[in-house]
Coordinates of N, CA and C in Angstrom, one line a residue:
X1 N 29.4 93.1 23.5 CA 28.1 93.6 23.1 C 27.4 94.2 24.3
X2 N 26.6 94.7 24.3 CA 25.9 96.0 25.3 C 24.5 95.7 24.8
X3 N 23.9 95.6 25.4 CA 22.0 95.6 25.2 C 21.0 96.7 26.3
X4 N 20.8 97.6 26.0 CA 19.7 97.9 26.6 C 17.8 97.6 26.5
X5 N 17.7 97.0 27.7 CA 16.3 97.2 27.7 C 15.6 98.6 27.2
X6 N 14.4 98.7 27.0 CA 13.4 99.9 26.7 C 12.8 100.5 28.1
X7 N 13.0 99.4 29.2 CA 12.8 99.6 30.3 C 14.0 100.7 31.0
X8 N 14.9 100.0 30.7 CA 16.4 100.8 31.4 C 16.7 102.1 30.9
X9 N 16.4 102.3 29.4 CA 16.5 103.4 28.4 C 15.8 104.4 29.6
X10 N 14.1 104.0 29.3 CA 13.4 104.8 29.9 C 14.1 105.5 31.3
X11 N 14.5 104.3 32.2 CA 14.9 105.0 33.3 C 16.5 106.3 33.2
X12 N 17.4 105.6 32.3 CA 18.5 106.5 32.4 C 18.0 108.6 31.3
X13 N 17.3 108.2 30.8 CA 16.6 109.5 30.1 C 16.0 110.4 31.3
X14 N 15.3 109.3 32.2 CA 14.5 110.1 33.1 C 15.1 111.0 34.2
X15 N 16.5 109.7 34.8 CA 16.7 109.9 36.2 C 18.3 110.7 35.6
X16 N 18.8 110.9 34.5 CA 20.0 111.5 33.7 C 19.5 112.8 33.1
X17 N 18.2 113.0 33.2 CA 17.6 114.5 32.4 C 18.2 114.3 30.7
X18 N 18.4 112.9 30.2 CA 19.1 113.1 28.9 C 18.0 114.0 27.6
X19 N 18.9 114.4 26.6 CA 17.9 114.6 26.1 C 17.7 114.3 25.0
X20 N 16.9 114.1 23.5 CA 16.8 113.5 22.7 C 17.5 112.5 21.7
X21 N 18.8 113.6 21.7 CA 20.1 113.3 21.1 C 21.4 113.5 21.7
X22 N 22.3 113.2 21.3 CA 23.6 113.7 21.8 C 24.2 113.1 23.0
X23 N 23.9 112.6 23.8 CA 24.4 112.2 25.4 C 25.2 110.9 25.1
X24 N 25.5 110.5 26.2 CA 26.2 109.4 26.3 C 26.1 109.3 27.8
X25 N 26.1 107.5 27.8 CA 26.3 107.0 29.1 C 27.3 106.4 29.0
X26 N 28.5 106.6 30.0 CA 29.7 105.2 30.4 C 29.7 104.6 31.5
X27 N 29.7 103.3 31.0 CA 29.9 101.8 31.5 C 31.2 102.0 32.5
X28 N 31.8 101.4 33.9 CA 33.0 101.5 33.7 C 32.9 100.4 34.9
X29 N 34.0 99.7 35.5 CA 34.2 99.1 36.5 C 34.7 99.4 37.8
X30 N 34.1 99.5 38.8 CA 34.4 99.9 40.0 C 34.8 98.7 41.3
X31 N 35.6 98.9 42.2 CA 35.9 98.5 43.2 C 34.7 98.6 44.3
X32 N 34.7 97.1 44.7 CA 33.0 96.8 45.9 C 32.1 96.8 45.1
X33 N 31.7 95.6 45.5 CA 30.1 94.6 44.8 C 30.6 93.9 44.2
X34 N 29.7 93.2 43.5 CA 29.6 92.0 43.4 C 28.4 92.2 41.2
X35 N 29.0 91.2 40.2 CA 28.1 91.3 39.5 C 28.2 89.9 39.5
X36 N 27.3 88.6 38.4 CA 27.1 87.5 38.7 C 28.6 86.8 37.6
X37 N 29.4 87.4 37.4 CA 30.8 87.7 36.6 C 31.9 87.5 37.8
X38 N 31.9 88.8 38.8 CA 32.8 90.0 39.1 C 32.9 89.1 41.0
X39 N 34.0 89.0 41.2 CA 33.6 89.1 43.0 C 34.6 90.0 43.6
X40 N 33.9 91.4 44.1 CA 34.6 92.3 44.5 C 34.5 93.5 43.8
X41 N 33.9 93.3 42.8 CA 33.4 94.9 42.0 C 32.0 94.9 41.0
X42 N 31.9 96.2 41.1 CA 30.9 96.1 40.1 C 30.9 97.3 39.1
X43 N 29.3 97.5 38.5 CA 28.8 98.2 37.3 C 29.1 99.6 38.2
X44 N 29.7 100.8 37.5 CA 29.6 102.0 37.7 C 29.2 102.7 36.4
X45 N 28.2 103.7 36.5 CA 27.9 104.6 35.3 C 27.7 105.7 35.5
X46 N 27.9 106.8 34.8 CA 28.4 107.9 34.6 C 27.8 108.5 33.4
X47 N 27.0 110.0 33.0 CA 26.7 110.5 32.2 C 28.4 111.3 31.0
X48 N 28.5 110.8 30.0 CA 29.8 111.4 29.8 C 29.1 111.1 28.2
X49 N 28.7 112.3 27.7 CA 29.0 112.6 26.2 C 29.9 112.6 25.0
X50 N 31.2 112.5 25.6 CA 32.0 112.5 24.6 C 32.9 111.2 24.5
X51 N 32.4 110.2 24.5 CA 33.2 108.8 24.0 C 34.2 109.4 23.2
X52 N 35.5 108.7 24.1 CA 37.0 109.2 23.2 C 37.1 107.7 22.8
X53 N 37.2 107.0 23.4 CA 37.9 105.7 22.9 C 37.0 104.6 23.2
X54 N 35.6 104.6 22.6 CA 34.9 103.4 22.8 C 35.7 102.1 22.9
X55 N 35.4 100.9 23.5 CA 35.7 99.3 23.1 C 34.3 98.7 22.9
X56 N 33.4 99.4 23.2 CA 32.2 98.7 23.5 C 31.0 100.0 23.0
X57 N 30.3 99.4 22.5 CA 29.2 100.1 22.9 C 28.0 100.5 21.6
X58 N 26.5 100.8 21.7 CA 25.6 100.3 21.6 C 24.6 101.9 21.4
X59 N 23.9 102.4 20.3 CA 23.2 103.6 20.7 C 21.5 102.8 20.8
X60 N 20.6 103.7 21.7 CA 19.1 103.5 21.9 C 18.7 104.6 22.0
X61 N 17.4 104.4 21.5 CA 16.8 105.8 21.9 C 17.6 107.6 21.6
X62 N 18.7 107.4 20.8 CA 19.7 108.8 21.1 C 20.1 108.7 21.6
X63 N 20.7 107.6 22.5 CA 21.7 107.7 23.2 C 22.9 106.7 23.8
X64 N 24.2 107.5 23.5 CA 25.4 106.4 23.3 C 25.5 105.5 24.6
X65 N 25.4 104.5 24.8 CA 26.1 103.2 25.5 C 27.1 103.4 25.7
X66 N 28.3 102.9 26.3 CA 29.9 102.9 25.9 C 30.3 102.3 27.2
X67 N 31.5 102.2 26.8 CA 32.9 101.2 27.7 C 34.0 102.1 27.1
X68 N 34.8 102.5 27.6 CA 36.1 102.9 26.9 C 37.1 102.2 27.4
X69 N 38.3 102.5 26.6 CA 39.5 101.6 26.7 C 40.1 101.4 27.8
X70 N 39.8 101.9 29.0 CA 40.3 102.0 30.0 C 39.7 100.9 31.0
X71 N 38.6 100.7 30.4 CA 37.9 99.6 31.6 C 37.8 98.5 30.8
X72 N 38.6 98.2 29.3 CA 38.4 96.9 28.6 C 38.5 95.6 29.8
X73 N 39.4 96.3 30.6 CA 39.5 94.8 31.6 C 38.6 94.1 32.3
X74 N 37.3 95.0 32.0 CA 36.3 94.4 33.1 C 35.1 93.9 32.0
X75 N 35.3 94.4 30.9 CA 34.0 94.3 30.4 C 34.8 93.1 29.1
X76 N 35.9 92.7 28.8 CA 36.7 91.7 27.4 C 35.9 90.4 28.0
X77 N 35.5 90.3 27.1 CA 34.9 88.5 26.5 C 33.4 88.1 27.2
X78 N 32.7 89.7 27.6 CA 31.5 89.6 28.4 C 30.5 90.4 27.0
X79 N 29.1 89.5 27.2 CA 28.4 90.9 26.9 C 27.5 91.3 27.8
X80 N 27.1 92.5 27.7 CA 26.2 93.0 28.9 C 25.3 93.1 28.5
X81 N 24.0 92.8 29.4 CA 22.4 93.1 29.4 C 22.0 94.2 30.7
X82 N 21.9 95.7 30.2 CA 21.4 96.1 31.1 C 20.1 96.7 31.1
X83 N 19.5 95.9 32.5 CA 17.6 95.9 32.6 C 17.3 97.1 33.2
X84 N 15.9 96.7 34.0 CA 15.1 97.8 35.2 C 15.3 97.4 36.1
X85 N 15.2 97.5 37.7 CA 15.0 96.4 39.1 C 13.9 97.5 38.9
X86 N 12.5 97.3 38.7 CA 11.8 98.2 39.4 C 11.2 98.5 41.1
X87 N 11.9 97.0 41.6 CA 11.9 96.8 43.2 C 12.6 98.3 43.7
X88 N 13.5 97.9 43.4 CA 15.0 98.6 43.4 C 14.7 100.1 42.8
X89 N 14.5 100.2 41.5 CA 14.4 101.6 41.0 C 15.5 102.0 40.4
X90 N 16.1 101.2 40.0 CA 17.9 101.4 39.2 C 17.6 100.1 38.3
X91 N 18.9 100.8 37.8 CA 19.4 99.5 36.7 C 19.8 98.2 37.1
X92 N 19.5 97.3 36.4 CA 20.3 96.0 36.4 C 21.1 95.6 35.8
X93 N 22.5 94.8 35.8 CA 23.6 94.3 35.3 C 23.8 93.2 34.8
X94 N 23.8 93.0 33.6 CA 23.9 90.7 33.5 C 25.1 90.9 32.9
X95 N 26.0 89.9 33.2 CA 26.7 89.4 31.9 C 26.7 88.4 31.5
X96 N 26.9 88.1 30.1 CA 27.2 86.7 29.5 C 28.8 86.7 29.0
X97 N 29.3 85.1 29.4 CA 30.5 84.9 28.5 C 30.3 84.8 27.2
X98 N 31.3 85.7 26.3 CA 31.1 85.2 24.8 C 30.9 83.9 24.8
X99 N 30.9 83.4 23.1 CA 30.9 82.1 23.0 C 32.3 82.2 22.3

């Protein structure tokens, strides 16, 4: 499962120029960092409209969430919360283990 805050929405609309409808954001997993999951990688995201092979994913505001099949390995048996840091000025990453 995928959650976005109204906070995070707001920021990827803003700092993505998305626009009402249509867009898509992907989720994927990257090499270096750290999530409270992951030791040695983290959250990478990417504007990509055309989800071919969702495993995951969540619409807000008009706009698609997604994980595709390729990064099932980072994201299987987790769901994701993604916040604001407004310290920061980017997004934030949680995960939970299923139950």
């Amino acid at each position: 499962m995928i959650t976005i805050t109204d906070q995070a929405s707001a920021w990827f609309r803003r700092e993505l120029a998305l626009p009402k409808a249509g867009a898509g954001v992907r989720f994927f997993g990257k090499v270096y960092g750290k999530t409270n999951v992951h030791d040695g990688f983290s959250v990478g995201m990417t504007r990509d409209d055309q989800a071919v092979a969702p495993v995951l994913a969540t619409e807000k505001d008009g706009v698609l969430y997604y994980v595709d099949a390729n990064d099932d390995w980072f994201f299987a048996n987790l769901d994701l919360t993604v916040d604001y840091d407004a310290q920061r000025d980017e997004p934030s990453y949680h995960f939970t283990p299923q139950a």
